[in-house]
CSV table of C-alpha atoms in Angstrom, one decimal:
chain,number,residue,atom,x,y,z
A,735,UNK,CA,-6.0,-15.1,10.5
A,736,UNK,CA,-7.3,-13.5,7.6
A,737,UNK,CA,-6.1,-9.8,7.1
A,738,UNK,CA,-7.1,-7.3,4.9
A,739,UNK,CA,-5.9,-3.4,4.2
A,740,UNK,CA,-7.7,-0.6,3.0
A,741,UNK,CA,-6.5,3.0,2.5
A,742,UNK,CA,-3.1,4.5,1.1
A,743,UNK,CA,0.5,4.5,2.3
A,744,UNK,CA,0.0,6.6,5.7
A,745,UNK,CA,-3.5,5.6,6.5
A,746,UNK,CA,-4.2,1.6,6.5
A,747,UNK,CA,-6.7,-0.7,7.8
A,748,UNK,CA,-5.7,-4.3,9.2
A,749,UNK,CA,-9.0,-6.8,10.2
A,750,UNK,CA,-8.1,-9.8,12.0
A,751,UNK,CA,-10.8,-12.7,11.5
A,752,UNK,CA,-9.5,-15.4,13.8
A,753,UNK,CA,-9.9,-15.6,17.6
A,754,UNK,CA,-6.4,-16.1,19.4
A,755,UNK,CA,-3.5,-13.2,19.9
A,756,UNK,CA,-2.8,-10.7,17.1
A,757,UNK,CA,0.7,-10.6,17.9
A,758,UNK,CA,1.4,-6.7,18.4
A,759,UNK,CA,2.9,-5.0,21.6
A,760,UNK,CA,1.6,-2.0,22.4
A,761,UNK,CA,3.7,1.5,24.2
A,762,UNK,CA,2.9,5.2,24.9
A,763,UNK,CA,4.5,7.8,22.6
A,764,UNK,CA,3.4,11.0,24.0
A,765,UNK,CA,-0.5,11.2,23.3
A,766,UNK,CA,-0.1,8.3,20.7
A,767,UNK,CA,-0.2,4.7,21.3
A,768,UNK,CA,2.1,3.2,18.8
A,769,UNK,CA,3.4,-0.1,18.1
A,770,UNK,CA,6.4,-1.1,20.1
A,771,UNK,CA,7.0,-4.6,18.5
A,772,UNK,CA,5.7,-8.0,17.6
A,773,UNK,CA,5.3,-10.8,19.7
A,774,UNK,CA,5.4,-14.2,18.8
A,775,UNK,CA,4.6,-18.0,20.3
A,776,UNK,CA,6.4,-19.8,22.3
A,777,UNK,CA,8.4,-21.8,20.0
A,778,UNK,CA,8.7,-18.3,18.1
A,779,UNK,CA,6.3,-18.7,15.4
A,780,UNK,CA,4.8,-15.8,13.6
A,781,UNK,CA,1.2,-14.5,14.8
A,782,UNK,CA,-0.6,-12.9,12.1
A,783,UNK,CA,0.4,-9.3,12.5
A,784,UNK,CA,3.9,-10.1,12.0
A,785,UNK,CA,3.1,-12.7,9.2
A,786,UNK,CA,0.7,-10.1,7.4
A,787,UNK,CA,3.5,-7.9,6.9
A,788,UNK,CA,1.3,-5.0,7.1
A,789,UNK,CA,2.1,-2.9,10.6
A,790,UNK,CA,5.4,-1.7,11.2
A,791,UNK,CA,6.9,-0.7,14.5
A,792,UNK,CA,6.2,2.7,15.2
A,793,UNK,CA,3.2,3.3,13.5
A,794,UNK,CA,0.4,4.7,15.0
A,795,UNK,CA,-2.9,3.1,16.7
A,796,UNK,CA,-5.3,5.1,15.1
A,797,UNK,CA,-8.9,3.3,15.5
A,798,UNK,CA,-10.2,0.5,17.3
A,799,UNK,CA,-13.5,-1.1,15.5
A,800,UNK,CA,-14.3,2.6,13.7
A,801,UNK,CA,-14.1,4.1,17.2
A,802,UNK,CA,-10.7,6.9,17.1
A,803,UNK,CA,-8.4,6.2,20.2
A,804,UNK,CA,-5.8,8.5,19.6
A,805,UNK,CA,-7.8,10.4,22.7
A,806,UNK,CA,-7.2,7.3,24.8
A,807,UNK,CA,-4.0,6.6,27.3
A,808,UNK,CA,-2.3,2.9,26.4
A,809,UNK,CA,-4.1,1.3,30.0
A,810,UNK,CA,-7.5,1.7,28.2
A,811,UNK,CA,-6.5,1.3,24.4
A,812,UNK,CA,-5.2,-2.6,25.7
A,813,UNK,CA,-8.4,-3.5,27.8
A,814,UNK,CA,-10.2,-2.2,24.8
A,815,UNK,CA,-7.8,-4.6,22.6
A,816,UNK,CA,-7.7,-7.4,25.5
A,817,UNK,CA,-12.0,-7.7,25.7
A,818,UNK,CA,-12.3,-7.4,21.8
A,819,UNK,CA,-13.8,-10.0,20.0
A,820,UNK,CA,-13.7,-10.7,16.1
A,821,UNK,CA,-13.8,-9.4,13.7
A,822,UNK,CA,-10.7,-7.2,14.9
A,823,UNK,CA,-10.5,-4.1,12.5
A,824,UNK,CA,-8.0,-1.4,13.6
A,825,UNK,CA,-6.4,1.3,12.0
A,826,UNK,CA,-3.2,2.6,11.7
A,827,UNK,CA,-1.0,6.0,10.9
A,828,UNK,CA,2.8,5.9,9.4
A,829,UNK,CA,3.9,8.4,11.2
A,830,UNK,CA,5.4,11.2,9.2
A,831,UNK,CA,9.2,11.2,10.3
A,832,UNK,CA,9.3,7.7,8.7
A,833,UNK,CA,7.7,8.2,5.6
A,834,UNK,CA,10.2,8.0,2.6
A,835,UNK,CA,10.6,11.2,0.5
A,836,UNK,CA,8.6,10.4,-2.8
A,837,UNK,CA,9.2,11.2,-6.1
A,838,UNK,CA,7.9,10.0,-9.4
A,839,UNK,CA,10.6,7.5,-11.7
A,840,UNK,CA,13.3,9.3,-13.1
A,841,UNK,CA,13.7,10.3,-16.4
A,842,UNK,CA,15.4,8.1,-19.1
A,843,UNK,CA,18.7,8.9,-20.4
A,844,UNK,CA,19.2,10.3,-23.4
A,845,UNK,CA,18.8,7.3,-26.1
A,846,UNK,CA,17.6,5.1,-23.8
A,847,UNK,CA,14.1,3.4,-23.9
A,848,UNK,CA,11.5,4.6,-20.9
A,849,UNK,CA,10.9,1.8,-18.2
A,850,UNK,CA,8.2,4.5,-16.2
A,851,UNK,CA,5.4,1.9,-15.5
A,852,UNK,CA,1.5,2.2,-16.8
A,853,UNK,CA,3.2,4.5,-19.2
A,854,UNK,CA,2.4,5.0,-23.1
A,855,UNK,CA,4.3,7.3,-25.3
A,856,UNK,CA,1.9,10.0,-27.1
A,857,UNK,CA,1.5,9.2,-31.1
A,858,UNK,CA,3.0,6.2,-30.1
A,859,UNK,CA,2.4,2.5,-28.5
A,860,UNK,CA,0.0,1.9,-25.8
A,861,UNK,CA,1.0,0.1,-22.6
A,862,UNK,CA,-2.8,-1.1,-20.4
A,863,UNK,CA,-3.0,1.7,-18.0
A,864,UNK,CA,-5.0,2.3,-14.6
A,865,UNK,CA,-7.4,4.7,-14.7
A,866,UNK,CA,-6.4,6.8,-12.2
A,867,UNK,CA,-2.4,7.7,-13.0
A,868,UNK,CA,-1.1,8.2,-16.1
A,869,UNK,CA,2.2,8.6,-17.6
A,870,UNK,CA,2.6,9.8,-20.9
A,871,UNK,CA,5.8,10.6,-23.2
A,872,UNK,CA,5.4,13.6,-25.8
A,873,UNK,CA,7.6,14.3,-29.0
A,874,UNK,CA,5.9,16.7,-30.3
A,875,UNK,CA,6.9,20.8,-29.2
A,876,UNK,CA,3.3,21.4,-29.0
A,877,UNK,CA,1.1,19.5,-26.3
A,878,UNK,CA,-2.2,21.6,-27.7
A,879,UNK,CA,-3.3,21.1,-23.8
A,880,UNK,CA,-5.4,23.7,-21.9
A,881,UNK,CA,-4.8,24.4,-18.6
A,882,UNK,CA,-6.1,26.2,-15.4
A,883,UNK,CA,-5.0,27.0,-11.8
A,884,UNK,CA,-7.2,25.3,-8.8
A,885,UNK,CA,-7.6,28.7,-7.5
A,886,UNK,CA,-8.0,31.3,-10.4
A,887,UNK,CA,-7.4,34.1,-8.1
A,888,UNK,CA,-4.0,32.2,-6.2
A,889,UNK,CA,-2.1,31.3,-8.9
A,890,UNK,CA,1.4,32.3,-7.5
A,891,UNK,CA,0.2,30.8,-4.1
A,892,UNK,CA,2.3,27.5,-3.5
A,893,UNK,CA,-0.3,25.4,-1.4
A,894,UNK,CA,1.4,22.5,0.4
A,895,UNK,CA,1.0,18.6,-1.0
A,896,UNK,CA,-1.7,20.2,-3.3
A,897,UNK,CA,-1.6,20.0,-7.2
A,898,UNK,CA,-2.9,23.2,-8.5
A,899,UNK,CA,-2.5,22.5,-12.1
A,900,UNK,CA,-5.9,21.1,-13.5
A,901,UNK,CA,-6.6,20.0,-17.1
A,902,UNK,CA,-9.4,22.3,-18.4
A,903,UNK,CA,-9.2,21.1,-22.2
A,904,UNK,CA,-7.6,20.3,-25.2
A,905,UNK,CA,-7.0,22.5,-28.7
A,906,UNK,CA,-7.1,21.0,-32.1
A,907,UNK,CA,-4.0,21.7,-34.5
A,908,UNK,CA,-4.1,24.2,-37.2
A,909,UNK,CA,-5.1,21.2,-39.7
A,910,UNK,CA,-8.8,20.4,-37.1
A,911,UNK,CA,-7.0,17.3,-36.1
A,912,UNK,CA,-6.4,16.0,-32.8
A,913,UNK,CA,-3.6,17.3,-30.8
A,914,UNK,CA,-0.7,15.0,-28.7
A,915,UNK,CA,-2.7,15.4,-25.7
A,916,UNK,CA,-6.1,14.6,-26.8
A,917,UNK,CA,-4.8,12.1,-29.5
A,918,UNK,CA,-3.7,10.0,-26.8
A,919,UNK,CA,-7.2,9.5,-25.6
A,920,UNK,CA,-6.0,9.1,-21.7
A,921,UNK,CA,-6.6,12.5,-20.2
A,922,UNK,CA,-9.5,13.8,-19.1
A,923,UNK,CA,-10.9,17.6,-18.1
A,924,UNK,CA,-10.4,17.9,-14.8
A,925,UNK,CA,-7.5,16.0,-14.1
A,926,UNK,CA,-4.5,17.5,-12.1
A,927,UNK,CA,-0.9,17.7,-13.6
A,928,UNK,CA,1.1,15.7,-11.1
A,929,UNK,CA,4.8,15.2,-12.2
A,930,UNK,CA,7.1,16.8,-14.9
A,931,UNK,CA,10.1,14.7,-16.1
A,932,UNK,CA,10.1,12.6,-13.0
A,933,UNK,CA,9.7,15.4,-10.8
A,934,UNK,CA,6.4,15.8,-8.3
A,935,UNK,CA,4.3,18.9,-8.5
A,936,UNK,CA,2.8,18.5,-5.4
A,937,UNK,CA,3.1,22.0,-3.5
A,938,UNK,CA,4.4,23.9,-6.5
A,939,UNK,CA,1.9,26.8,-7.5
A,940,UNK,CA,0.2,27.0,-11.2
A,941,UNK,CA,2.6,29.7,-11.9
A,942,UNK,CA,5.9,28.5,-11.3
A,943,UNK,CA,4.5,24.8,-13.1
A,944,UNK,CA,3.2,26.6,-16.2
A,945,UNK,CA,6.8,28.2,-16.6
A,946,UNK,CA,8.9,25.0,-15.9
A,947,UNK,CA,6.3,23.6,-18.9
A,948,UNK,CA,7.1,26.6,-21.6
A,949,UNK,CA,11.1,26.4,-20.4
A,950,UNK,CA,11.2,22.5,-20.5
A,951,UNK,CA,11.9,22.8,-24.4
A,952,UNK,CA,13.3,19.2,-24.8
A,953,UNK,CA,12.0,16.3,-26.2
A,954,UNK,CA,10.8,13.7,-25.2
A,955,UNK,CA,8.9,15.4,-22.2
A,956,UNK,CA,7.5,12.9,-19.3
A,957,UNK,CA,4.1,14.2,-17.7
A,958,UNK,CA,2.0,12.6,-15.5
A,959,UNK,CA,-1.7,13.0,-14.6
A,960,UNK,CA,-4.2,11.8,-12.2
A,961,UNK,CA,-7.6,11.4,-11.4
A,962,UNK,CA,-7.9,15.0,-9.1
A,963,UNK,CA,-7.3,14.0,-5.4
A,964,UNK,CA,-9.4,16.6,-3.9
A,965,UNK,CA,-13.0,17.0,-4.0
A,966,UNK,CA,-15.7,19.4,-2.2
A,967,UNK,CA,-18.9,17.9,-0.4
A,968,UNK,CA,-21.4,20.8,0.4
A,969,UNK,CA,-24.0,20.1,3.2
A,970,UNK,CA,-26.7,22.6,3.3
A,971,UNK,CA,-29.8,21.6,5.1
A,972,UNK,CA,-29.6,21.0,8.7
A,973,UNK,CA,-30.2,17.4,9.0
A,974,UNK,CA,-27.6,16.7,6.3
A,975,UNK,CA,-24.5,17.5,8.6
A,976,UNK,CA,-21.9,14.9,8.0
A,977,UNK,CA,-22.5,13.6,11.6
A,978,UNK,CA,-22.0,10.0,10.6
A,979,UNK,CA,-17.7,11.0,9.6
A,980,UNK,CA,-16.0,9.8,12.8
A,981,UNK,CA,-12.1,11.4,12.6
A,982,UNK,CA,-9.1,11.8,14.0
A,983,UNK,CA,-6.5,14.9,13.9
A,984,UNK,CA,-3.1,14.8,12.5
A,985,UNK,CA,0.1,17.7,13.0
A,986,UNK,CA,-0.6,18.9,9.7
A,987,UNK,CA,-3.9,20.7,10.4
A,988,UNK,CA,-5.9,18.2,8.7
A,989,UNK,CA,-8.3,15.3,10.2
A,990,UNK,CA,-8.4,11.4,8.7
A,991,UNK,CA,-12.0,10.0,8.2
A,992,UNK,CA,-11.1,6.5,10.5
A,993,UNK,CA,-14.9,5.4,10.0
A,994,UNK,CA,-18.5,6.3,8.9
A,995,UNK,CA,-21.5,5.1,11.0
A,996,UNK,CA,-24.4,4.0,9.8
A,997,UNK,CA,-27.6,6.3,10.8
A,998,UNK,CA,-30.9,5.6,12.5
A,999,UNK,CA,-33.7,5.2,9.8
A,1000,UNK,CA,-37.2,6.9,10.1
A,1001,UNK,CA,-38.8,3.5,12.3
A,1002,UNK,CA,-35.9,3.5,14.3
A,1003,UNK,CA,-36.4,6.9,15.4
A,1004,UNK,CA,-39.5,6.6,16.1
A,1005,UNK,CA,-40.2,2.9,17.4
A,1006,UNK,CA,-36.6,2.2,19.2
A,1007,UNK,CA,-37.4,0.8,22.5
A,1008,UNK,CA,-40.9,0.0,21.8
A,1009,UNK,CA,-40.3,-2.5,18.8
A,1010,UNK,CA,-39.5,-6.5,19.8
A,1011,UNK,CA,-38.8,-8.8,17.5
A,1012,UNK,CA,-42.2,-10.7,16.6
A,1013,UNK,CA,-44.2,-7.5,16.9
A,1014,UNK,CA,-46.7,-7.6,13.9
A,1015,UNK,CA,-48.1,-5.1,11.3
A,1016,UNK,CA,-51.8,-4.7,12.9
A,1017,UNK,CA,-52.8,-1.5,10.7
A,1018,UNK,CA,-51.8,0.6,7.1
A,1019,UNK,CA,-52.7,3.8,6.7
A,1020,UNK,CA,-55.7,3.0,9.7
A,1021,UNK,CA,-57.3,-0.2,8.0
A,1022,UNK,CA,-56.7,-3.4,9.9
A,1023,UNK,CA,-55.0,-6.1,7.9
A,1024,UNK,CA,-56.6,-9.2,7.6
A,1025,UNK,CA,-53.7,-11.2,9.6
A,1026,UNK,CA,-52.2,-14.9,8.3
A,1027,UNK,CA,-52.0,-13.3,5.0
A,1028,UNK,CA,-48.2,-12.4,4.6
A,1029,UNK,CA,-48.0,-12.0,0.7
A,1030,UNK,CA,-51.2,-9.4,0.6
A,1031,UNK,CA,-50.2,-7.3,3.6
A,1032,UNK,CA,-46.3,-7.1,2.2
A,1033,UNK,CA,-48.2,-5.5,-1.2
A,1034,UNK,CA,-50.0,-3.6,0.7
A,1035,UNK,CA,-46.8,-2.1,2.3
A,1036,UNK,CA,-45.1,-2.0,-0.8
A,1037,UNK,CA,-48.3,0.2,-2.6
A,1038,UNK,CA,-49.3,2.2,-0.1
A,1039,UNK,CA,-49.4,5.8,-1.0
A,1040,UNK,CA,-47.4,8.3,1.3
A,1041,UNK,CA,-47.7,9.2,3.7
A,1042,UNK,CA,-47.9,5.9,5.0
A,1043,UNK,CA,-49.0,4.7,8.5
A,1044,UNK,CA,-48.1,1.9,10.5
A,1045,UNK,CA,-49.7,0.5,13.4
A,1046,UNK,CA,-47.6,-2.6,15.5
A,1047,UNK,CA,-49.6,-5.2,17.7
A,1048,UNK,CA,-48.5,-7.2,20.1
A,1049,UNK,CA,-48.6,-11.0,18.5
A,1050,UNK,CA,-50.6,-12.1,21.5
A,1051,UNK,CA,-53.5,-10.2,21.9
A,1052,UNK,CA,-53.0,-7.5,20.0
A,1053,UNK,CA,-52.2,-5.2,22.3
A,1054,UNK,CA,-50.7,-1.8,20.2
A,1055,UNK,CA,-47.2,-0.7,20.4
A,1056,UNK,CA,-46.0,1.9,18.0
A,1057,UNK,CA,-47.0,4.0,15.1
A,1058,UNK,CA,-44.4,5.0,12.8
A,1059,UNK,CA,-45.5,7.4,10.0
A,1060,UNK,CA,-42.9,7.6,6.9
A,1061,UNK,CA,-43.3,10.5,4.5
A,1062,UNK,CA,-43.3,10.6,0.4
A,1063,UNK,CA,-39.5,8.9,-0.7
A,1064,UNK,CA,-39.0,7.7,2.9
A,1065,UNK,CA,-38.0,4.0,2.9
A,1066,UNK,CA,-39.3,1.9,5.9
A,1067,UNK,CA,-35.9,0.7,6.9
A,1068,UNK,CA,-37.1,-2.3,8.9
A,1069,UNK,CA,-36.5,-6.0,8.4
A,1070,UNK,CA,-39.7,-7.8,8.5
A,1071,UNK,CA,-40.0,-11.6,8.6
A,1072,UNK,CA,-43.0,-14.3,8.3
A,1073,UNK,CA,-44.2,-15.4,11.6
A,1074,UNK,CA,-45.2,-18.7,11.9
A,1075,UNK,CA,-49.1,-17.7,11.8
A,1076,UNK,CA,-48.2,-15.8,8.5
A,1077,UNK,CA,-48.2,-12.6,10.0
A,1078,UNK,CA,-45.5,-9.8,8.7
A,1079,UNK,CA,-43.7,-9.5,12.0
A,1080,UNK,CA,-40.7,-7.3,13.1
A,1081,UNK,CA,-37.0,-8.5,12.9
A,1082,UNK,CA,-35.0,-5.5,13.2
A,1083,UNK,CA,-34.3,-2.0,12.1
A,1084,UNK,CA,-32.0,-1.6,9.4
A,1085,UNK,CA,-28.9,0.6,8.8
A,1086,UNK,CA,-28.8,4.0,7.0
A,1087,UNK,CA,-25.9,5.7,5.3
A,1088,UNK,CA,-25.0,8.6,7.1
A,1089,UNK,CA,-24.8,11.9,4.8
A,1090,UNK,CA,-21.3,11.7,4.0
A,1091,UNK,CA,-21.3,8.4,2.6
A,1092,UNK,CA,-24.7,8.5,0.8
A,1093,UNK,CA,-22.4,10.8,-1.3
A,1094,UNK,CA,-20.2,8.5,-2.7
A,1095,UNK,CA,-17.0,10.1,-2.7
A,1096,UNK,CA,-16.2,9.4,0.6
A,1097,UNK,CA,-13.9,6.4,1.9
A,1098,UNK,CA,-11.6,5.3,5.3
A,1099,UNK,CA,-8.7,7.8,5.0
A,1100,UNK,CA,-9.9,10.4,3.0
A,1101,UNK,CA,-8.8,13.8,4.6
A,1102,UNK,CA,-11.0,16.8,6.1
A,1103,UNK,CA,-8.2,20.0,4.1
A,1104,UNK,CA,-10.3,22.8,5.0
A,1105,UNK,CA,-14.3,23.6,6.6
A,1106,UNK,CA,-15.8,26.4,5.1
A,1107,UNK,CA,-12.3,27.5,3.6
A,1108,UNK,CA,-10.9,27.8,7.0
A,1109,UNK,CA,-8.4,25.8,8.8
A,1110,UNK,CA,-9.3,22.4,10.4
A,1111,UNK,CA,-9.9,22.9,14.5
A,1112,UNK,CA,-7.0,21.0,16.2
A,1113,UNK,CA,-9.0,18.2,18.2
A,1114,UNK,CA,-12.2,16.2,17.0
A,1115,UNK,CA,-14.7,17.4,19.9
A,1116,UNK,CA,-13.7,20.5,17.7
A,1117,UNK,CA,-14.1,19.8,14.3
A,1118,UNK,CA,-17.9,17.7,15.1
A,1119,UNK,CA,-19.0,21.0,16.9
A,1120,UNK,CA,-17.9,23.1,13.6
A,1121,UNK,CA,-20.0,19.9,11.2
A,1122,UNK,CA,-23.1,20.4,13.6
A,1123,UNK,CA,-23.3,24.0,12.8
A,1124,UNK,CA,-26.5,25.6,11.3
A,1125,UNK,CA,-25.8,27.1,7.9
A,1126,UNK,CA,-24.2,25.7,4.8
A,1127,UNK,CA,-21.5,23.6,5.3
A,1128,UNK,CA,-18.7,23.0,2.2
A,1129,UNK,CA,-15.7,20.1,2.9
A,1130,UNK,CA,-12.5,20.2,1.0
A,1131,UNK,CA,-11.4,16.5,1.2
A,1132,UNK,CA,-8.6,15.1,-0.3
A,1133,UNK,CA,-8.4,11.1,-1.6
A,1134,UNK,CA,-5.1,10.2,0.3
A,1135,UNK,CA,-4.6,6.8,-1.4
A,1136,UNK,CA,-4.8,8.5,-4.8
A,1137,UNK,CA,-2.8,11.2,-3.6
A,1138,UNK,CA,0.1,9.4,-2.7
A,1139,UNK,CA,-0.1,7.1,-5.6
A,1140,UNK,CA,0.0,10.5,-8.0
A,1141,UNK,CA,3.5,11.1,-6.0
A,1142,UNK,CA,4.9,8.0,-5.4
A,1143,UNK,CA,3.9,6.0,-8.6
């Protein structure tokens, strides 16, 4: 079976592509279903859960196909697993109490070379390094960096697994030349201070990190910087709301994006039920299209002016059967194909991106931190009543993946 994982260390995403078992036992654990161990074959060959090496006893069944379960007893999660066909995806949770306490590489000894990976020493050697996490060794006293709290008005306030140093810019030495920081040419504005000397600053506040900088007078100093984990996504008209995020809650007081539905285009709302497959295009914008002539009535779609009209016929007889009407910037989102008497004919409606991943920014196990700066609701029905709300709408997410490779390294 083929397997593949998305996400970061507590959130992950196993598909299996090949029909026959999985190999995973299944138990209650309070309002969890978990995984209680692996099974195998008769003559105790590894199925492809196992063999993956992916899922671990004791982690959490989190999703089922991009539908949550966590809200599900273990009776119905297993009929669920026992009709399911394949593609299998499923997600999963490590479940906090067995997550190992993370910290970034120790520091060197004194004399001794630095082993820290994707590392580079500043005014010094470069090692290839990934974009997102950087490590970088300064000599010099003076790191000529600019920095700034998260929160400008908080910056004694210690907000947990949050990094509230951010880079805000670099200052040239006396001479007009390129500082240690900028020299480098790896940090960006915007990026969040993430470990001193092999120590995480995840939860400390910008206060007590800008003093442990000015006290940490030895040299050579190890700092590390990442890519900034969180983000805000602002939704302000009403049919914007981030509908398509389906979640789950976590103790924690935050919920995990398990899956983003695709949306129902402009046709689809208005022609579901009423559109079959073989349906033709009878009429643009009111003038009746000369049928058997597929190439000139796709131009015609395609150069239409909005707003545009479309009239479907029955194929036999050409009996009518819906109207849809798309405005200026609207796309069609239907599948036409060419009937055998060269008619444009209807296939099928195709998907939309919701809101919240039309953005961009979001992914499978991001995290929901705050809605509208207030605590996240403690169950889903919950939190999609608070994202259907009218109003403006403003999402502090968090990219878990990046989050936990900024701590663990």
């Amino acid at each position: 079976a083929k397997l593949s994982r998305q996400g970061g260390n507590d959130i992950y995403s196993v598909t299996f592509a090949e029909n026959g078992q999985i190999g995973l036992s299944f138990d209650q654990a309070g309002q969890y279903v978990v995984v209680k161990n692996f099974t195998r074959t008769a003559d105790n060959g590894m199925l492809p859960a196992e063999r993956g090496g992916e899922v671990k006893p004791g982690d959490i069944l989190v999703a089922f196909n991009g539908q949550q379960v966590t809200s599900l007893p273990l009776n119905r999660v297993m009929d669920r697993l026992k009709r399911a066909g394949r593609p299998l995806h499923l997600t999963f949770k490590v479940p906090s109490e067995t997550a190992v306490a993370r910290r970034l590489p120790s520091a060197p000894a004194a004399g001794q070379d630095s082993a820290l990976p994707s590392q580079q020493r500043a005014n010094g050697s470069n090692v290839d390094l990934p974009s997102s996490v950087v490590d970088l060794e300064f000599l010099e006293q003076k790191l000529n960096l600019l920095l700034v709290s998260r929160d400008e008005g908080k910056m004694e306030e210690a907000v947990p697994d949050s990094f509230a140093c951010l880079v805000k810019g670099f200052r040239r030495r006396e001479d007009g030349s390129l500082g240690p920081a900028e020299q480098n040419g790896r940090i960006r504005p915007g990026m969040a201070v993430a470990g001193v000397n092999g120590t995480s600053t995840s939860g400390m506040s910008f206060a007590a990190l800008f003093e442990l900088l000015r006290a940490t007078q030895a040299r050579p100093m190890q700092l590390r910087f990442c890519e900034d984990p969180e983000y805000e996504l602002n939704f302000d008209a009403v049919d914007e709301r981030p509908t398509d995020l389906r979640l789950t809650c976590f103790p924690g007081g935050y919920a995990i994006v398990t899956s983003m539905v695709p949306i129902k285009g402009p046709a689809e709302r208005q022609c579901e039920g009423a559109l079959e497959k073989g349906d033709i295009v009878n009429r643009i914008n009111g003038v009746l299209v000369e049928h058997g002539t597929f190439p000139d009535i796709v131009n015609r779609l395609k150069t239409a002016p909005r707003p545009l009209r479309i009239e479907f016929a029955k194929p036999e007889g050409g009996e009518p059967c819906c109207v849809a009407e798309f405005q200026e910037g609207e796309k069609l989102g239907i599948i036409f194909f060419k009937s055998p008497d060269g008619n444009v004919a209807f296939k099928a409606f195709s998907a939309f991106p919701g809101p919240a991943k039309a953005t961009g920014r979001v992914a499978v196990g991001h995290a929901i931190l705050n809605i509208n700066g207030e605590p996240v609701p403690p169950t889903t029905a919950e939190i999609e009543a608070r994202l259907s709300q009218p109003g403006s709408l403003r999402l502090q997410m968090r990219d878990m993946a990046l989050h936990e490779q900024a701590i663990d390294g």
